[in-house]
CSV table of C-alpha atoms and ligand atoms in Angstrom, one decimal:
chain,number,residue,atom,x,y,z
A,1,MET,CA,110.8,97.8,120.6
A,2,LYS,CA,112.7,101.2,119.7
A,3,PHE,CA,113.1,102.6,116.3
A,4,ASN,CA,116.1,101.8,115.0
A,5,THR,CA,115.1,98.5,116.1
A,6,LYS,CA,111.8,98.8,114.6
A,7,THR,CA,113.6,99.4,110.9
A,8,ILE,CA,114.8,96.1,111.2
A,9,HIS,CA,112.5,94.0,113.1
A,10,GLY,CA,109.3,95.5,113.2
A,11,GLY,CA,106.3,93.3,111.8
A,12,GLN,CA,108.8,90.8,110.6
A,13,ASN,CA,109.0,87.5,111.6
A,14,HIS,CA,111.4,84.6,110.0
A,15,GLU,CA,109.8,83.1,107.4
A,16,GLU,CA,107.7,80.1,108.2
A,17,ALA,CA,108.4,77.2,105.6
A,18,THR,CA,111.9,77.2,105.7
A,19,GLY,CA,113.2,79.9,108.6
A,20,ALA,CA,114.8,82.2,106.0
A,21,VAL,CA,116.0,85.2,108.3
A,22,MET,CA,115.3,87.7,105.4
A,23,PRO,CA,111.8,87.7,103.7
A,24,PRO,CA,111.9,85.7,100.4
A,25,ILE,CA,110.5,87.1,97.2
A,26,PHE,CA,107.7,85.4,96.6
A,27,GLN,CA,107.3,86.4,92.8
A,28,THR,CA,104.0,84.8,91.8
A,29,SER,CA,100.7,85.6,91.1
A,30,THR,CA,98.6,83.1,92.5
A,31,TYR,CA,98.5,79.9,95.1
A,32,ALA,CA,97.2,76.7,95.3
A,33,GLN,CA,93.6,76.1,96.7
A,34,THR,CA,93.0,72.3,98.1
A,35,SER,CA,89.4,73.0,97.8
A,36,PRO,CA,87.6,76.4,96.5
A,37,GLY,CA,88.0,78.8,99.2
A,38,VAL,CA,90.5,76.5,101.2
A,39,ASN,CA,94.0,78.2,101.1
A,40,LYS,CA,97.1,79.5,103.3
A,41,GLY,CA,95.9,83.3,103.4
A,42,TYR,CA,96.8,83.8,100.1
A,43,GLU,CA,94.4,83.8,96.6
A,44,TYR,CA,96.2,85.8,94.3
A,45,SER,CA,98.4,89.0,94.7
A,46,ARG,CA,96.5,91.7,94.0
A,47,GLY,CA,95.2,91.2,96.9
A,48,ALA,CA,97.8,90.3,99.0
A,49,ASN,CA,101.9,88.8,98.5
A,50,PRO,CA,103.8,87.5,101.2
A,51,THR,CA,106.4,89.6,100.5
A,52,ARG,CA,104.3,92.9,100.2
A,53,THR,CA,102.9,91.3,103.5
A,54,ALA,CA,105.9,91.6,105.0
A,55,LEU,CA,106.9,95.5,103.9
A,56,GLU,CA,103.4,96.7,104.8
A,57,ASN,CA,104.0,95.5,108.2
A,58,SER,CA,107.2,97.1,108.4
A,59,PHE,CA,105.6,100.0,107.2
A,60,ALA,CA,103.3,100.2,110.1
A,61,ALA,CA,105.6,99.4,112.8
A,62,ILE,CA,107.9,102.4,111.3
A,63,GLU,CA,105.0,105.4,111.7
A,64,ASN,CA,103.6,103.4,115.1
A,65,GLY,CA,100.6,102.6,113.3
A,66,THR,CA,98.4,99.5,113.2
A,67,HIS,CA,98.4,99.1,109.5
A,68,GLY,CA,100.3,99.8,106.2
A,69,PHE,CA,100.1,99.7,102.1
A,70,ALA,CA,102.0,99.5,99.8
A,71,PHE,CA,101.7,100.8,96.3
A,72,SER,CA,102.8,101.0,92.5
A,73,SER,CA,103.9,104.7,93.1
A,74,GLY,CA,104.1,107.7,95.6
A,75,LEU,CA,101.0,109.1,93.7
A,76,SER,CA,99.3,105.7,93.6
A,77,ALA,CA,99.2,106.2,97.3
A,78,ILE,CA,97.9,109.7,97.3
A,79,ASP,CA,95.2,108.9,94.7
A,80,CYS,CA,93.9,106.0,97.0
A,81,VAL,CA,93.6,108.5,100.1
A,82,LEU,CA,91.2,110.9,97.5
A,83,ARG,CA,89.1,107.6,96.2
A,84,THR,CA,87.7,107.4,99.7
A,85,LEU,CA,86.1,111.2,99.1
A,86,ASN,CA,82.8,111.6,97.3
A,87,PRO,CA,81.7,114.2,94.6
A,88,GLY,CA,81.0,118.0,96.3
A,89,ASP,CA,83.7,116.7,99.2
A,90,GLU,CA,86.6,119.9,99.6
A,91,VAL,CA,90.0,118.9,100.2
A,92,ILE,CA,92.0,122.0,102.0
A,93,ALA,CA,95.7,121.6,101.1
A,94,GLY,CA,99.3,123.2,101.4
A,95,ASP,CA,99.8,125.9,98.8
A,96,ASP,CA,103.8,124.3,98.2
A,97,LEU,CA,102.7,120.9,97.1
A,98,TYR,CA,105.2,118.2,95.2
A,99,GLY,CA,104.1,119.2,92.0
A,100,GLY,CA,102.8,115.9,90.8
A,101,THR,CA,100.0,116.2,93.8
A,102,TYR,CA,99.7,119.3,92.8
A,103,ARG,CA,98.4,117.9,89.3
A,104,MET,CA,96.8,114.9,90.6
A,105,PHE,CA,94.4,117.3,92.2
A,106,THR,CA,94.2,120.0,90.2
A,107,ARG,CA,93.7,118.3,86.6
A,108,LEU,CA,92.8,114.5,87.8
A,109,PHE,CA,90.3,114.8,91.1
A,110,LYS,CA,88.5,118.2,89.9
A,111,LYS,CA,87.1,116.8,86.7
A,112,TYR,CA,85.1,114.1,89.3
A,113,GLY,CA,83.9,117.0,91.7
A,114,LEU,CA,86.5,117.2,94.4
A,115,GLU,CA,87.1,120.7,95.6
A,116,PHE,CA,90.6,121.6,96.5
A,117,THR,CA,92.0,124.9,98.7
A,118,PHE,CA,95.3,125.6,98.6
A,119,VAL,CA,96.6,127.4,101.7
A,120,ASN,CA,99.8,128.9,103.3
A,121,MET,CA,100.0,126.0,106.4
A,122,ASP,CA,102.5,127.2,108.5
A,123,VAL,CA,99.6,129.8,109.8
A,124,VAL,CA,97.3,127.4,111.3
A,125,ALA,CA,94.4,130.0,111.0
A,126,ASN,CA,94.6,129.7,107.3
A,127,VAL,CA,93.7,126.1,107.8
A,128,THR,CA,90.6,126.5,110.4
A,129,ASP,CA,89.9,129.5,108.0
A,130,ALA,CA,88.9,127.4,104.6
A,131,ILE,CA,87.4,125.0,106.8
A,132,THR,CA,83.3,124.5,105.1
A,133,ALA,CA,80.4,121.5,106.2
A,134,LYS,CA,82.1,119.9,102.9
A,135,THR,CA,85.8,119.6,104.2
A,136,LYS,CA,86.7,115.9,104.4
A,137,LEU,CA,90.6,116.0,104.3
A,138,ILE,CA,93.6,118.3,105.4
A,139,TRP,CA,96.5,117.1,103.2
A,140,LEU,CA,99.6,118.7,104.3
A,141,GLU,CA,103.3,118.4,103.4
A,142,THR,CA,105.6,119.2,106.0
A,143,PRO,CA,108.5,120.2,105.1
A,144,THR,CA,107.4,121.4,102.0
A,145,ASN,CA,108.7,120.8,98.7
A,146,PRO,CA,110.9,123.0,97.8
A,147,LEU,CA,110.8,125.8,99.8
A,148,MET,CA,110.8,123.5,103.1
A,149,LYS,CA,108.5,125.6,104.7
A,150,ILE,CA,107.2,123.8,108.5
A,151,ALA,CA,103.3,122.9,109.3
A,152,ASP,CA,103.0,122.1,112.6
A,153,ILE,CA,101.0,118.5,112.6
A,154,ALA,CA,100.4,118.9,116.3
A,155,VAL,CA,98.4,122.1,116.2
A,156,ILE,CA,96.9,122.1,113.3
A,157,SER,CA,95.4,118.4,113.9
A,158,SER,CA,93.7,119.2,117.4
A,159,THR,CA,92.7,122.5,116.3
A,160,VAL,CA,90.8,120.8,112.8
A,161,LYS,CA,89.4,118.0,114.6
A,162,ALA,CA,87.9,120.6,117.4
A,163,VAL,CA,86.2,122.4,114.7
A,164,ASP,CA,85.1,118.5,113.2
A,165,SER,CA,86.0,115.7,114.2
A,166,ALA,CA,85.4,113.5,111.0
A,167,ILE,CA,87.8,115.7,108.9
A,168,LEU,CA,90.8,113.1,108.0
A,169,ILE,CA,94.4,115.1,108.7
A,170,ALA,CA,97.2,112.8,105.6
A,171,VAL,CA,100.5,113.9,106.4
A,172,ASP,CA,103.1,113.4,103.1
A,173,ASN,CA,105.8,112.5,105.5
A,174,THR,CA,108.4,111.4,102.1
A,175,PHE,CA,110.8,115.0,103.2
A,176,ALA,CA,111.1,114.3,106.9
A,177,THR,CA,110.6,110.0,107.1
A,178,PRO,CA,109.2,108.4,110.2
A,179,TYR,CA,113.3,109.0,111.6
A,180,LEU,CA,112.3,112.8,112.1
A,181,GLN,CA,109.2,112.9,112.9
A,182,GLN,CA,105.5,110.4,113.2
A,183,PRO,CA,102.7,112.2,112.3
A,184,LEU,CA,100.1,109.4,113.6
A,185,ASP,CA,101.6,110.1,116.7
A,186,LEU,CA,101.1,114.1,116.7
A,187,GLY,CA,97.3,113.6,115.8
A,188,ALA,CA,97.1,112.4,111.9
A,189,ASP,CA,95.5,109.9,110.5
A,190,ILE,CA,97.2,109.1,107.5
A,191,VAL,CA,101.3,109.2,106.8
A,192,MET,CA,101.7,109.2,103.0
A,193,HIS,CA,105.7,107.9,101.4
A,194,SER,CA,107.1,108.4,98.1
A,195,ALA,CA,109.0,104.7,99.6
A,196,THR,CA,110.7,105.9,96.1
A,197,LYS,CA,112.6,108.6,98.0
A,198,TYR,CA,113.9,107.8,101.6
A,199,LEU,CA,112.6,104.8,102.9
A,200,GLY,CA,113.6,103.4,99.6
A,201,GLY,CA,116.6,104.8,100.1
A,202,HIS,CA,118.7,103.7,96.7
A,203,SER,CA,117.0,105.4,93.9
A,204,ASP,CA,116.5,101.8,92.3
A,205,LEU,CA,112.5,101.4,92.8
A,206,VAL,CA,109.1,103.7,92.6
A,207,MET,CA,106.9,102.9,95.4
A,208,GLY,CA,104.2,104.5,97.6
A,209,ALA,CA,103.1,104.0,101.2
A,210,LEU,CA,100.0,104.7,103.5
A,211,MET,CA,99.9,103.6,107.3
A,212,VAL,CA,97.1,104.1,109.6
A,213,LYS,CA,96.2,103.1,113.0
A,214,ASP,CA,92.2,102.9,112.5
A,215,ALA,CA,90.8,99.8,111.7
A,216,LYS,CA,87.7,101.4,110.2
A,217,LEU,CA,89.9,103.6,108.1
A,218,ALA,CA,92.0,100.7,107.4
A,219,GLU,CA,89.9,98.4,105.8
A,220,GLU,CA,88.7,101.0,103.6
A,221,LEU,CA,91.7,101.7,102.2
A,222,HIS,CA,92.7,98.0,101.7
A,223,PHE,CA,89.7,98.1,99.8
A,224,ILE,CA,90.2,100.7,97.2
A,225,GLN,CA,93.8,98.7,97.2
A,226,PHE,CA,92.8,95.7,96.1
A,227,ALA,CA,89.5,96.7,93.5
A,228,ALA,CA,91.6,99.7,91.7
A,229,GLY,CA,95.3,97.3,91.7
A,230,ALA,CA,97.9,100.0,91.6
A,231,ILE,CA,100.2,97.5,94.0
A,232,ALA,CA,104.0,97.0,94.6
A,233,GLY,CA,105.5,94.1,93.3
A,234,PRO,CA,107.2,91.5,95.3
A,235,MET,CA,110.9,92.5,94.1
A,236,ASP,CA,110.2,96.3,94.5
A,237,SER,CA,108.5,95.4,98.5
A,238,PHE,CA,111.8,92.7,99.2
A,239,LEU,CA,114.0,96.5,97.9
A,240,ALA,CA,112.1,98.5,99.8
A,241,LEU,CA,112.6,96.0,103.2
A,242,ARG,CA,116.1,95.7,102.2
A,243,GLY,CA,116.3,99.5,102.4
A,244,ILE,CA,114.1,100.3,105.4
A,245,LYS,CA,116.5,98.2,108.1
A,246,THR,CA,119.3,101.1,106.9
A,247,LEU,CA,116.9,103.9,107.3
A,248,HIS,CA,117.7,105.2,110.5
A,249,ILE,CA,121.6,105.4,109.9
A,250,ARG,CA,121.3,107.0,106.5
A,251,MET,CA,119.0,109.7,108.1
A,252,GLN,CA,121.9,110.7,110.8
A,253,ARG,CA,124.2,111.0,107.5
A,254,HIS,CA,121.7,112.9,105.6
A,255,CYS,CA,121.1,115.2,109.0
A,256,GLU,CA,124.8,116.0,109.3
A,257,ASN,CA,125.7,116.6,105.5
A,258,GLY,CA,122.3,118.6,104.9
A,259,ARG,CA,123.4,121.0,108.0
A,260,ALA,CA,126.8,121.6,107.1
A,261,VAL,CA,125.5,122.3,103.4
A,262,ALA,CA,123.1,124.6,104.4
A,263,HIS,CA,125.9,126.6,106.9
A,264,PHE,CA,128.0,126.4,104.3
A,265,LEU,CA,125.4,128.1,101.6
A,266,ASN,CA,124.4,130.5,104.5
A,267,LYS,CA,127.7,132.0,104.3
A,268,HIS,CA,128.7,131.8,100.9
A,269,PRO,CA,128.8,135.3,99.1
A,270,LYS,CA,127.4,134.1,95.7
A,271,VAL,CA,123.9,132.9,97.6
A,272,GLY,CA,120.9,135.0,97.9
A,273,ALA,CA,119.2,132.7,100.4
A,274,VAL,CA,118.8,129.4,102.2
A,275,TYR,CA,115.6,127.3,103.0
A,276,TYR,CA,116.8,124.8,105.7
A,277,PRO,CA,114.6,124.8,109.2
A,278,GLY,CA,117.8,123.9,111.1
A,279,LEU,CA,118.9,127.3,110.0
A,280,GLU,CA,118.0,129.6,113.5
A,281,ASN,CA,117.0,132.3,110.5
A,282,HIS,CA,115.0,130.1,109.0
A,283,PRO,CA,110.8,131.3,109.7
A,284,ASN,CA,109.6,127.9,111.3
A,285,HIS,CA,112.5,127.0,112.8
A,286,GLU,CA,110.9,126.8,116.2
A,287,ILE,CA,108.2,124.5,115.4
A,288,ALA,CA,110.8,122.3,113.6
A,289,LYS,CA,112.4,122.0,116.5
A,290,LYS,CA,109.9,120.9,118.6
A,291,GLN,CA,108.7,118.4,116.1
A,292,MET,CA,111.2,117.1,114.4
A,293,ARG,CA,114.3,114.8,115.8
A,294,ASP,CA,116.6,116.9,113.6
A,295,PHE,CA,116.3,118.7,110.2
A,296,GLY,CA,116.9,116.0,107.4
A,297,GLY,CA,119.0,116.2,104.4
A,298,MET,CA,116.4,118.7,101.9
A,299,VAL,CA,117.9,121.9,101.7
A,300,SER,CA,117.0,124.6,99.3
A,301,PHE,CA,119.2,127.8,97.9
A,302,ARG,CA,118.5,130.7,95.9
A,303,LEU,CA,121.7,132.3,93.9
A,304,LYS,CA,122.8,135.9,94.2
A,305,ASP,CA,122.3,136.2,90.4
A,306,GLU,CA,118.8,135.6,89.7
A,307,SER,CA,118.8,134.7,85.9
A,308,ARG,CA,118.2,131.6,84.4
A,309,ALA,CA,121.5,131.3,83.2
A,310,ALA,CA,123.2,131.9,86.3
A,311,ALA,CA,121.3,128.2,88.2
A,312,PHE,CA,122.3,126.4,85.0
A,313,LYS,CA,125.4,127.5,85.1
A,314,PHE,CA,125.7,125.5,88.3
A,315,LEU,CA,123.4,123.1,87.7
A,316,GLU,CA,125.7,122.0,85.0
A,317,ASN,CA,129.2,122.4,86.6
A,318,THR,CA,128.2,119.9,89.6
A,319,HIS,CA,130.2,116.6,89.2
A,320,VAL,CA,129.7,114.9,92.9
A,321,PHE,CA,125.7,115.9,93.2
A,322,THR,CA,124.1,114.7,89.8
A,323,LEU,CA,121.5,116.9,87.8
A,324,ALA,CA,118.3,114.4,88.5
A,325,GLU,CA,115.0,114.5,89.7
A,326,SER,CA,113.5,112.2,92.8
A,327,LEU,CA,115.7,112.8,95.9
A,328,GLY,CA,116.5,110.7,99.2
A,329,GLY,CA,118.9,108.2,98.1
A,330,VAL,CA,122.3,107.6,99.2
A,331,GLU,CA,124.1,109.9,96.3
A,332,SER,CA,123.7,113.5,96.4
A,333,LEU,CA,121.3,115.3,93.9
A,334,VAL,CA,120.4,119.1,92.6
A,335,ASN,CA,117.2,119.6,90.6
A,336,HIS,CA,115.6,122.6,89.3
A,337,PRO,CA,112.6,122.9,90.5
A,338,THR,CA,111.1,125.6,88.0
A,339,THR,CA,112.1,123.3,84.6
A,340,MET,CA,112.3,120.3,86.7
A,341,THR,CA,109.9,118.5,89.4
A,342,HIS,CA,107.5,122.2,89.6
A,343,ALA,CA,107.1,122.4,85.9
A,344,SER,CA,103.6,121.2,86.2
A,345,ILE,CA,102.7,123.8,88.5
A,346,PRO,CA,101.4,126.9,86.4
A,347,GLU,CA,103.7,130.1,86.3
A,348,PRO,CA,101.8,132.5,87.9
A,349,GLU,CA,101.1,130.1,90.8
A,350,ARG,CA,104.9,128.9,91.4
A,351,LEU,CA,106.2,132.6,91.1
A,352,LYS,CA,103.3,133.6,93.7
A,353,ILE,CA,104.6,131.2,96.3
A,354,GLY,CA,108.9,131.8,95.4
A,355,ILE,CA,109.4,129.2,93.0
A,356,THR,CA,111.5,131.0,90.8
A,357,ASP,CA,114.7,130.6,88.2
A,358,SER,CA,117.3,131.3,90.8
A,359,LEU,CA,115.9,128.2,93.4
A,360,ILE,CA,117.3,125.3,93.7
A,361,ARG,CA,117.3,122.1,95.6
A,362,LEU,CA,119.4,120.1,96.5
A,363,SER,CA,118.9,116.2,98.2
A,364,VAL,CA,121.8,115.5,100.2
A,365,GLY,CA,123.3,112.3,100.4
A,366,ILE,CA,125.8,110.2,102.6
A,367,GLU,CA,129.2,110.8,100.9
A,368,ASP,CA,132.2,112.6,102.7
A,369,ILE,CA,131.3,115.8,103.1
A,370,GLU,CA,134.6,117.5,102.2
A,371,ASP,CA,134.0,116.3,98.6
A,372,LEU,CA,130.4,117.8,98.4
A,373,LEU,CA,131.5,120.6,99.7
A,374,ALA,CA,134.5,120.7,97.2
A,375,ASP,CA,131.9,120.3,94.2
A,376,LEU,CA,129.5,123.3,95.5
A,377,GLU,CA,132.2,125.4,96.1
A,378,HIS,CA,133.4,124.5,92.5
A,379,ALA,CA,129.9,125.0,90.5
A,380,LEU,CA,129.7,128.4,92.8
A,381,HIS,CA,132.7,129.7,90.7
A,382,GLN,CA,132.2,128.5,87.3
B,401,PLP,C1,108.3,112.4,94.8
B,401,PLP,C2,107.3,112.5,95.6
B,401,PLP,C3,105.7,112.5,95.6
B,401,PLP,C4,105.5,111.6,94.5
B,401,PLP,O1,105.9,109.8,94.9
B,401,PLP,P1,106.5,109.1,94.0
B,401,PLP,O2,107.1,108.1,94.0
B,401,PLP,O3,107.0,109.8,92.6
B,401,PLP,O4,105.2,108.7,92.7
B,401,PLP,C5,104.7,112.3,96.7
B,401,PLP,N1,104.8,113.6,97.6
B,401,PLP,C6,106.7,113.7,97.7
B,401,PLP,C7,106.7,115.0,98.6
B,401,PLP,C8,107.5,113.6,96.9
B,401,PLP,O5,108.7,114.3,96.9
């Protein structure tokens, strides 16, 4: 099957009892047994639930994996990956990460004896130079949040594996989605999503996903999902399945609108810099062109007036773009990383990588582009 067909049919069978075309919501915690241990494959919904199974099969299909796992949030999916490690193990991660990922690494897992090194991953040598005998995991996000840097997944994977084939490569594919890039095909071992964002696509649930292509790794992750218990519920699994069925057409419009917004801002006299991998002046544009089918709907930019007051004036004056955390829904959102999504990163770290008061992040939705551009124009002139 090709990608668009997979979003609708991947891993999906009609429900057995009734032939229901859409996977029903199995809102049950437990399942009848005819004799102890004799059941129809389901015992207790922390272990497995048919609605979640349908979603997990869809997750595996859209990322070209063999196994998928659905969690109660994106962060609990990341937590599951880190629990495969042991005290003393080292993780190399990108230096421009989702704020919550950074917080989990530095404030939760550090105290259990894991070590983290943060490097700028758009230079591959930074990653290989940081590898030691204790390195067990590379954690990369591309495009990064919020600065839209691009890391070369194929080159990083092959270079790291050449140094030590046991090091796992995990990619947070939330921003790109499998519509734009499929990291397992590029050499990564684990794909992670905040399904809260584009996979769900309608800002109506919080969920995480992991996808892998190795049976042994899948078994390990499934054990942790079951033993730690951060599973997605049946209703949310149903909503995510419904969202995924339109992922490809939503992404087409997100990309179209994202490109138009990036070009509009790039020419605007009040705008200082635009961060969008589809722009030819983006430092990683060539890698993005090679790695991604298109460039997505996330656009960050900086006002020429670098004061916090100027940024706040803009943020308070959009009407179609809603000022809110999160991204990837059908509706357009605007966000101030410094005070919102990335407030958990200590100020010196933030300033070092360029997350300053003037930086604004847009999640460009699938509304009419004329309304989006008029809204930005209006807010820029306040
Ligand atoms: C939102 C987000 C997360 C965290 O996911 P939750 O569903 O909010 O727990 C992780 N990575 C990226 C890139 C995100 O945007």
